[in-house]
Coordinates of C-alpha atoms and ligand atoms in Angstrom, one line a residue:
M1 CA 30.7 -13.7 1.8
T2 CA 32.6 -12.5 4.8
R3 CA 30.9 -11.8 8.1
S4 CA 31.5 -8.1 7.9
T5 CA 29.3 -7.7 4.8
T6 CA 26.3 -9.6 6.3
R7 CA 23.7 -7.8 8.3
Q8 CA 21.9 -8.3 11.7
F9 CA 18.6 -7.0 10.2
V10 CA 17.3 -7.6 6.7
I11 CA 14.2 -6.2 5.1
V12 CA 12.9 -8.1 2.0
A13 CA 10.2 -6.6 -0.2
N14 CA 9.4 -7.0 -3.8
R15 CA 10.7 -3.5 -4.5
L16 CA 13.7 -1.7 -3.3
P17 CA 12.9 1.7 -2.0
V18 CA 14.2 3.2 -5.2
R19 CA 13.6 1.9 -8.8
Q20 CA 15.2 2.4 -12.1
V21 CA 13.2 4.2 -14.8
P22 CA 14.2 4.9 -18.4
N23 CA 14.9 8.5 -19.4
E24 CA 13.9 9.9 -22.8
D25 CA 17.5 9.5 -24.1
G26 CA 17.5 5.8 -23.3
T27 CA 19.7 6.2 -20.1
M28 CA 18.3 5.1 -16.8
S29 CA 17.8 7.0 -13.5
W30 CA 16.7 6.3 -10.0
E31 CA 13.4 7.5 -8.4
T32 CA 11.5 6.6 -5.3
S33 CA 9.4 3.4 -5.7
P34 CA 5.6 3.7 -5.9
G35 CA 3.1 2.6 -3.3
G36 CA 2.4 2.6 0.4
L37 CA 4.9 0.0 1.5
V38 CA 7.9 2.0 0.4
S39 CA 6.5 5.4 1.5
A40 CA 5.9 4.0 5.0
L41 CA 8.9 1.8 5.5
A42 CA 11.8 3.7 3.8
P43 CA 11.8 6.7 6.2
A44 CA 11.4 4.5 9.3
M45 CA 14.3 2.4 8.1
A46 CA 16.6 5.3 7.5
S47 CA 17.1 5.7 11.2
E48 CA 18.0 2.0 11.7
S49 CA 20.3 1.9 8.8
A50 CA 23.6 0.9 10.4
D51 CA 23.4 -2.9 10.6
M52 CA 20.6 -3.5 8.1
C53 CA 20.1 -4.1 4.4
W54 CA 17.1 -4.1 2.1
V55 CA 16.7 -6.9 -0.4
G56 CA 14.4 -6.2 -3.4
W57 CA 13.8 -5.8 -7.1
A58 CA 15.1 -2.6 -8.8
G59 CA 12.1 -2.5 -11.2
V60 CA 14.1 -3.5 -14.3
D61 CA 15.1 -6.8 -15.8
A62 CA 18.3 -8.7 -15.0
E63 CA 20.3 -6.6 -17.4
G64 CA 19.9 -3.7 -14.9
I65 CA 21.7 -3.3 -11.7
E66 CA 23.0 -6.4 -9.8
Q67 CA 25.6 -5.3 -7.3
P68 CA 24.6 -4.1 -3.7
F69 CA 24.9 -0.3 -3.3
I70 CA 24.3 2.3 -0.6
S71 CA 21.4 4.7 -1.0
D72 CA 20.4 7.2 1.8
G73 CA 22.8 5.3 4.1
I74 CA 21.0 2.0 3.6
K75 CA 22.6 -1.0 1.9
L76 CA 20.4 -2.1 -1.0
V77 CA 20.7 -5.5 -2.5
P78 CA 19.0 -5.9 -5.9
V79 CA 17.4 -9.2 -6.8
P80 CA 17.7 -9.7 -10.6
L81 CA 14.6 -10.9 -12.4
T82 CA 14.4 -11.9 -16.0
P83 CA 11.7 -10.5 -18.3
E84 CA 9.9 -13.9 -18.1
E85 CA 10.1 -13.9 -14.3
I86 CA 8.7 -10.3 -14.2
E87 CA 5.8 -11.4 -16.4
A88 CA 5.0 -14.5 -14.4
H89 CA 5.8 -13.4 -10.9
Y90 CA 5.0 -9.7 -10.9
D91 CA 2.4 -9.0 -13.6
G92 CA 1.0 -12.5 -13.4
M93 CA 0.8 -14.3 -10.1
S94 CA 1.2 -11.2 -7.9
N95 CA -0.9 -8.7 -9.7
G96 CA -3.1 -10.9 -12.0
T97 CA -4.0 -13.5 -9.3
L98 CA -3.3 -12.5 -5.7
W99 CA -4.0 -8.7 -5.9
P100 CA -7.6 -9.0 -7.2
L101 CA -8.4 -12.1 -5.1
F102 CA -7.1 -10.5 -1.9
H103 CA -9.2 -7.3 -2.7
D104 CA -12.4 -9.3 -2.8
K105 CA -12.2 -10.1 -6.5
I106 CA -12.8 -6.5 -7.5
G107 CA -10.8 -7.2 -10.6
P108 CA -10.7 -10.3 -12.9
V109 CA -8.7 -13.1 -11.3
E110 CA -6.7 -15.5 -13.4
F111 CA -5.0 -18.7 -12.2
H112 CA -2.1 -20.0 -14.3
R113 CA 0.4 -22.7 -13.4
T114 CA 3.1 -20.9 -15.3
W115 CA 2.6 -17.8 -13.2
F116 CA 2.8 -19.8 -10.0
D117 CA 6.0 -21.5 -11.3
G118 CA 7.5 -18.0 -12.0
Y119 CA 6.4 -16.8 -8.6
L120 CA 8.1 -19.8 -6.9
R121 CA 11.3 -19.2 -8.8
A122 CA 11.3 -15.5 -7.9
N123 CA 10.5 -16.2 -4.3
R124 CA 13.5 -18.6 -4.2
R125 CA 15.6 -15.9 -5.7
F126 CA 14.6 -13.5 -2.9
A127 CA 15.1 -16.1 -0.2
D128 CA 18.5 -17.0 -1.5
A129 CA 19.6 -13.3 -1.5
V130 CA 18.4 -12.9 2.1
A131 CA 20.1 -16.1 3.2
E132 CA 23.3 -14.7 1.8
Q133 CA 23.0 -11.3 3.4
A134 CA 21.8 -12.3 6.9
E135 CA 24.2 -12.8 9.7
Q136 CA 23.9 -15.8 12.1
G137 CA 20.7 -15.3 14.2
A138 CA 19.7 -12.2 12.2
T139 CA 16.1 -10.8 12.1
V140 CA 14.4 -10.8 8.7
W141 CA 11.3 -8.9 8.0
V142 CA 9.5 -10.1 4.8
H143 CA 6.9 -7.9 3.2
D144 CA 3.7 -8.4 1.3
Y145 CA 1.8 -10.7 -1.1
Q146 CA 4.6 -10.9 -3.7
L147 CA 6.8 -12.9 -1.3
M148 CA 4.4 -15.2 0.6
L149 CA 6.6 -18.3 0.0
V150 CA 9.8 -16.6 1.3
P151 CA 9.3 -17.2 5.1
Q152 CA 9.1 -21.0 4.7
L153 CA 11.9 -21.1 2.1
L154 CA 14.1 -19.1 4.4
R155 CA 13.3 -21.2 7.5
A156 CA 14.3 -24.3 5.6
A157 CA 17.6 -22.8 4.5
R158 CA 18.4 -20.8 7.7
P159 CA 16.7 -22.1 10.8
D160 CA 18.8 -19.7 12.9
L161 CA 16.9 -16.6 11.6
R162 CA 14.0 -14.9 13.3
I163 CA 11.4 -14.3 10.6
G164 CA 8.6 -11.8 10.6
F165 CA 6.0 -11.5 7.8
F166 CA 3.7 -8.5 7.3
L167 CA 0.9 -8.3 4.7
H168 CA 0.3 -4.8 3.5
I169 CA -3.0 -5.6 1.7
P170 CA -6.1 -7.2 3.1
F171 CA -6.2 -11.0 3.8
P172 CA -9.4 -12.3 2.3
P173 CA -12.1 -14.6 3.8
G174 CA -11.5 -18.4 3.3
E175 CA -14.2 -18.6 0.7
L176 CA -12.0 -16.5 -1.7
F177 CA -8.6 -17.8 -0.6
M178 CA -9.7 -21.5 -1.0
Q179 CA -10.1 -20.9 -4.8
L180 CA -6.3 -20.7 -5.2
P181 CA -5.0 -23.9 -6.7
W182 CA -1.8 -23.3 -4.5
R183 CA -3.7 -22.5 -1.3
H184 CA -1.6 -25.0 0.8
R185 CA 1.7 -23.8 -0.6
L186 CA 0.9 -20.1 0.0
A187 CA -0.4 -20.6 3.5
E188 CA 2.5 -22.9 4.4
G189 CA 4.9 -20.3 3.0
V190 CA 3.6 -17.6 5.4
L191 CA 3.5 -20.1 8.3
G192 CA 7.3 -20.3 8.0
A193 CA 7.4 -17.0 9.9
D194 CA 7.6 -16.6 13.7
L195 CA 5.4 -13.5 13.6
I196 CA 2.7 -12.9 11.0
G197 CA 1.2 -9.4 10.9
F198 CA -1.9 -8.0 9.2
Q199 CA -3.3 -4.5 8.9
T200 CA -6.6 -5.3 10.7
P201 CA -8.0 -7.9 13.2
Y202 CA -10.2 -9.2 10.3
G203 CA -7.1 -10.1 8.3
A204 CA -5.5 -11.9 11.3
A205 CA -8.8 -13.8 12.0
N206 CA -9.2 -14.8 8.4
F207 CA -5.7 -16.2 8.3
K208 CA -6.0 -18.1 11.6
R209 CA -9.3 -19.7 10.4
L210 CA -7.7 -20.6 7.1
A211 CA -4.6 -22.2 8.6
T212 CA -6.7 -24.4 10.8
R213 CA -9.2 -25.2 8.0
L214 CA -6.4 -26.4 5.8
E215 CA -5.1 -28.4 8.8
L216 CA -1.7 -26.7 8.6
A217 CA -1.8 -25.5 12.1
A218 CA -3.9 -25.6 15.3
L219 CA -5.1 -22.6 17.4
D220 CA -3.1 -22.1 20.6
G221 CA -4.7 -19.3 22.6
S222 CA -6.2 -16.3 20.7
H223 CA -3.0 -15.1 19.0
H224 CA -0.9 -18.2 18.3
L225 CA -0.9 -21.0 15.8
K226 CA 0.9 -24.3 16.6
V227 CA 2.8 -25.2 13.5
G228 CA 4.4 -28.6 14.0
D229 CA 6.4 -28.2 17.2
R230 CA 6.7 -24.4 17.1
L231 CA 4.4 -21.5 17.6
A232 CA 3.7 -18.7 15.2
H233 CA 2.2 -15.4 16.6
V234 CA -0.6 -13.9 14.4
D235 CA -1.8 -10.4 15.1
S236 CA -2.8 -7.1 13.6
F237 CA -0.3 -4.2 13.4
P238 CA -2.0 -1.2 11.6
I239 CA 0.7 0.6 9.7
G240 CA 1.2 4.4 10.2
I241 CA 3.0 7.2 8.3
D242 CA 6.0 9.3 9.2
V243 CA 3.9 12.0 10.8
A244 CA 6.9 14.3 11.8
R245 CA 8.2 14.3 8.2
S246 CA 4.7 14.9 6.7
E247 CA 3.8 17.7 9.1
A248 CA 7.2 19.4 8.8
L249 CA 6.9 19.4 5.0
A250 CA 3.3 20.6 5.2
R251 CA 4.4 23.6 7.4
S252 CA 7.4 24.4 5.2
P253 CA 7.3 27.8 3.4
E254 CA 7.8 26.1 0.1
V255 CA 4.8 23.9 0.4
G256 CA 2.8 26.8 1.8
E257 CA 3.7 28.9 -1.3
A258 CA 3.0 26.0 -3.7
S259 CA -0.4 25.4 -2.2
R260 CA -1.3 29.1 -2.4
D261 CA -0.1 29.1 -6.1
L262 CA -2.3 26.1 -6.8
R263 CA -5.4 27.8 -5.4
A264 CA -4.6 31.0 -7.3
H265 CA -4.2 29.1 -10.6
L266 CA -7.4 27.2 -10.1
G267 CA -9.0 30.7 -10.5
R268 CA -12.3 31.2 -8.9
P269 CA -13.7 31.3 -5.3
Q270 CA -14.3 27.6 -4.8
T271 CA -14.0 24.4 -3.1
I272 CA -11.2 22.0 -4.1
I273 CA -11.9 18.3 -3.9
L274 CA -8.9 16.1 -4.2
G275 CA -8.2 12.4 -5.0
V276 CA -4.6 11.0 -4.9
D277 CA -4.2 7.3 -5.8
R278 CA -2.2 4.8 -7.8
L279 CA -4.3 4.2 -10.9
D280 CA -5.8 1.0 -9.6
Y281 CA -9.3 -0.5 -10.0
T282 CA -9.5 -1.1 -6.2
K283 CA -9.3 2.6 -5.5
G284 CA -12.9 3.5 -6.6
I285 CA -11.8 6.4 -8.8
D286 CA -14.4 5.7 -11.4
M287 CA -17.2 5.6 -8.9
R288 CA -16.2 9.0 -7.3
L289 CA -16.1 10.6 -10.8
R290 CA -19.6 9.3 -11.5
A291 CA -20.8 10.7 -8.2
F292 CA -19.2 14.1 -9.0
K293 CA -20.7 14.1 -12.5
E294 CA -24.2 13.4 -11.2
L295 CA -23.9 16.2 -8.6
L296 CA -23.0 18.6 -11.4
A297 CA -25.8 17.4 -13.6
E298 CA -28.4 17.7 -10.9
G299 CA -27.2 21.2 -10.0
R300 CA -26.3 20.2 -6.4
L301 CA -22.7 21.3 -7.2
D302 CA -21.9 24.4 -9.3
A303 CA -18.9 24.0 -11.8
N304 CA -18.1 27.6 -11.1
Q305 CA -17.6 26.9 -7.4
V306 CA -16.1 23.5 -7.2
T307 CA -13.1 21.9 -8.8
M308 CA -11.8 18.4 -8.5
V309 CA -8.1 17.5 -8.8
Q310 CA -7.5 13.8 -9.4
V311 CA -3.9 12.5 -9.3
A312 CA -3.8 8.9 -10.7
E313 CA -0.2 7.7 -10.6
P314 CA 0.7 5.2 -13.4
S315 CA 0.7 1.7 -12.1
R316 CA 1.0 -1.9 -13.5
D317 CA 0.3 -0.9 -17.0
K318 CA 1.1 -4.3 -18.5
V319 CA -1.9 -5.8 -16.7
D320 CA -5.1 -5.7 -18.8
A321 CA -7.4 -4.7 -15.9
Y322 CA -5.3 -1.5 -15.3
V323 CA -5.4 -0.6 -19.0
T324 CA -9.2 -0.9 -19.1
M325 CA -9.6 1.1 -15.9
R326 CA -7.4 3.9 -17.2
A327 CA -9.5 4.1 -20.3
R328 CA -12.7 4.2 -18.2
I329 CA -11.4 6.9 -15.9
E330 CA -10.1 9.1 -18.8
H331 CA -13.4 8.7 -20.6
L332 CA -15.3 9.9 -17.6
V333 CA -12.9 12.9 -17.0
S334 CA -13.3 14.1 -20.6
E335 CA -17.1 13.6 -20.5
I336 CA -17.3 15.7 -17.3
N337 CA -15.0 18.4 -18.6
G338 CA -16.8 18.4 -21.9
D339 CA -20.2 18.7 -20.3
F340 CA -19.4 21.2 -17.4
G341 CA -16.1 22.9 -18.1
R342 CA -15.4 26.2 -19.9
V343 CA -12.4 27.2 -22.0
G344 CA -9.6 27.7 -19.5
F345 CA -11.7 26.3 -16.6
P346 CA -11.8 22.5 -16.6
V347 CA -13.9 21.2 -13.8
I348 CA -11.6 18.2 -13.3
H349 CA -7.8 18.5 -13.3
Y350 CA -6.5 15.0 -14.0
I351 CA -2.9 14.1 -13.7
H352 CA -1.6 10.7 -14.8
Q353 CA 2.0 11.1 -13.7
T354 CA 4.1 10.3 -10.7
Q355 CA 4.3 13.3 -8.4
D356 CA 6.9 14.1 -5.8
F357 CA 5.9 14.2 -2.2
E358 CA 6.3 18.0 -2.0
T359 CA 3.8 18.5 -4.8
I360 CA 1.4 16.0 -3.2
M361 CA 1.7 17.9 0.1
A362 CA 0.9 21.2 -1.6
L363 CA -2.2 19.5 -3.0
Y364 CA -3.2 18.2 0.4
R365 CA -2.8 21.7 1.8
A366 CA -4.9 23.2 -1.0
A367 CA -7.7 20.7 -0.7
D368 CA -10.9 21.4 1.2
V369 CA -12.2 17.9 0.8
M370 CA -10.2 14.7 0.4
L371 CA -11.8 11.7 -1.3
V372 CA -10.4 8.4 -0.3
T373 CA -12.9 5.9 -1.5
P374 CA -11.4 2.5 -2.3
F375 CA -13.6 -0.6 -2.7
R376 CA -11.1 -2.4 -0.5
D377 CA -7.7 -1.3 0.8
G378 CA -5.2 -2.8 3.3
M379 CA -4.7 0.6 5.1
N380 CA -4.5 3.6 2.7
L381 CA -1.8 5.9 3.7
V382 CA -3.0 8.8 1.6
A383 CA -5.9 9.3 4.1
K384 CA -3.3 9.5 6.9
E385 CA -1.0 11.8 5.0
Y386 CA -3.9 14.2 4.3
V387 CA -4.8 14.3 8.0
A388 CA -1.1 14.9 9.0
S389 CA -0.9 17.8 6.6
R390 CA -3.9 19.6 8.2
F391 CA -2.0 21.2 11.1
D392 CA -4.6 23.9 11.3
D393 CA -7.4 21.2 11.8
D394 CA -9.1 22.4 8.6
G395 CA -10.4 20.2 5.8
V396 CA -12.7 17.2 5.5
L397 CA -11.7 13.6 4.8
I398 CA -14.3 11.3 3.1
L399 CA -13.2 7.8 3.7
S400 CA -14.3 4.4 2.6
E401 CA -15.5 2.0 5.3
F402 CA -13.5 -0.7 3.4
A403 CA -10.1 0.9 3.8
G404 CA -8.1 -0.4 6.8
A405 CA -7.7 3.3 7.9
A406 CA -11.4 3.5 8.7
H407 CA -10.7 1.4 11.8
Q408 CA -8.6 4.3 13.2
L409 CA -10.2 7.3 11.5
S410 CA -13.8 6.9 12.6
E411 CA -14.3 10.8 12.7
A412 CA -13.9 10.9 8.9
V413 CA -17.1 11.1 6.8
I414 CA -17.4 7.3 6.3
V415 CA -18.9 6.1 3.1
N416 CA -19.7 2.9 1.3
P417 CA -18.0 3.5 -2.0
H418 CA -20.4 1.3 -3.9
D419 CA -23.3 3.4 -2.8
I420 CA -23.3 6.3 -5.3
D421 CA -26.1 8.2 -3.6
G422 CA -24.4 7.9 -0.3
L423 CA -21.2 9.1 -1.9
K424 CA -23.0 12.1 -3.4
N425 CA -24.6 13.0 0.0
A426 CA -21.2 12.7 1.7
I427 CA -19.6 15.1 -0.8
V428 CA -22.3 17.7 -0.2
L429 CA -22.1 17.2 3.5
A430 CA -18.4 17.7 3.5
I431 CA -18.6 20.9 1.5
E432 CA -21.3 22.3 3.7
M433 CA -19.9 21.1 7.0
P434 CA -19.8 23.8 9.7
E435 CA -16.2 24.9 10.7
A436 CA -16.5 23.7 14.3
D437 CA -17.5 20.2 13.2
K438 CA -14.6 20.1 10.7
R439 CA -12.1 21.1 13.4
R440 CA -13.4 18.7 16.0
R441 CA -13.2 15.8 13.5
M442 CA -9.8 16.7 12.1
S443 CA -8.2 17.3 15.5
A444 CA -9.4 13.8 16.7
M445 CA -8.0 12.2 13.6
R446 CA -4.7 14.0 13.8
A447 CA -4.3 12.8 17.4
S448 CA -4.9 9.2 16.2
V449 CA -2.5 9.4 13.2
T450 CA 0.1 11.0 15.4
A451 CA -0.2 8.4 18.2
N452 CA 0.0 5.5 15.7
D453 CA 2.9 6.7 13.4
V454 CA 5.2 4.5 11.4
N455 CA 8.0 4.5 14.1
Q456 CA 5.5 3.2 16.6
W457 CA 4.4 0.5 14.1
T458 CA 8.0 -0.6 13.4
R459 CA 8.8 -0.7 17.1
Q460 CA 5.7 -2.7 18.0
F461 CA 6.2 -5.3 15.2
L462 CA 9.9 -5.8 15.9
K463 CA 9.3 -6.0 19.7
A464 CA 6.6 -8.6 19.1
L465 CA 9.0 -10.6 16.9
S466 CA 11.8 -10.5 19.4
D467 CA 9.4 -11.5 22.3
E468 CA 8.0 -14.3 20.1
V469 CA 11.3 -15.9 19.4
Q470 CA 12.2 -15.8 23.2
H471 CA 8.8 -17.1 24.1
D472 CA 9.1 -19.9 21.6
S473 CA 12.6 -21.0 22.6
A474 CA 11.5 -21.0 26.3
A475 CA 8.5 -23.1 25.4
S476 CA 10.3 -25.7 23.2
P477 CA 12.0 -28.7 24.8
T478 CA 15.8 -28.2 24.6
Ligands
G6P501 C1 0.8 -1.6 -2.7 C2 1.4 -2.9 -2.3 C3 3.0 -2.8 -2.5 C4 3.3 -2.3 -3.8 C5 2.7 -1.0 -4.1 C6 3.0 -0.4 -5.5 O1 1.1 -0.6 -1.8 O2 1.1 -3.3 -1.0 O3 3.5 -4.1 -2.2 O4 4.8 -2.2 -4.0 O5 1.3 -1.1 -4.0 O6 2.7 -1.4 -6.5 P1 3.8 -1.9 -7.5 O7 3.1 -3.0 -8.2 O8 4.2 -0.8 -8.4 O9 5.0 -2.4 -6.7

């Protein structure tokens, strides 16, 4: 590869910002990839696009796209994965083992050697692609739990690179992580980075404790680990959203009209309660539906006055626990509509489809109460997007104390999503909240979301990475 095609800055994440999806006629088309990682990172990267590239999987097997291409001004480098690798690396090790374990074992965790082997092969494939794309001395930013081995693999192949790693999901306490048969390999993999970032101080503290407990590193001050003869910086960098883009869209006439249409179509004078999630067992969708059902049954909510809209975007539908959760949610939705709806007036509007951002914004604008009640979540950007959309300071956010976002949005109505009575009381409190109280809370949350947006997050992480490498080379004997 000639020098002119390599890049000074390389992002590597399991997914590219766009993915291939099959059309009804058997052809394929591109759409924005799902999830918080892409929705946060892609807009922030668009402004840095000149000397960067993004390495990731295109969401299809190796038969799909293999050549680098430009999308929205960014060079995208697809990493081909075979169907067997997708099964072992993505469905298996990433989403059958690491995802539930890192979310406090909320879903069933399985440990399979073949999955780890596939994960290692896929991580090698990603590291090789980065090594090929990165210019001498380039900065590489590795993202998330699907690629925990990449920092070390890269350091071995390309010691000239400065490597940052950011985990978008929670990092669990040692008691859970220690169950992994490959605990040393995974922790060592991450320790290959110069800067290791987490969403919250808890994640950073859990990782530091773990690395010392496994005797892979020693603490050196409060934010550094000594790994062999070099230092790795470990810290928290809570991710934000693109506030300017969200707010501009929320204020646009199109979104305004769409949100008025939505309210008109929903029919009656009422309160709209909204949930927007990937359909995932960590999100607490089933629990919030149960709370809503009990409130209707007890007459504390009136089906003629209140409507719930639940968007549950399809996700990971080859993993059993997701199939089971979908069935549970859809059973609850039909029970609630059967018991409390009327012809033409369902009490829950349930959408199991991917929605574009404009539609989601119109829903945020229409909603009086937003329910974000995960059992555990790295950050939860939906909570921040809702806040950014409320430019009139109206609306109430109900937020789980176990979402990373709760650290910054303490003026939300904070709930324990496992406590169904607490959840019910929070919903009633939110609906009945006096206007002045709503505005005070929303305005404080908007200030916090705006001050900590995604551009600030990117700048902070990349500055810490560049400081770290300078600090480390100054500290090392030459
Ligand atoms: C979360 C993870 C991301 C992941 C996204 C969507 O936000 O942190 O790494 O990409 O979910 O999940 P999927 O499995 O579809 O990539």
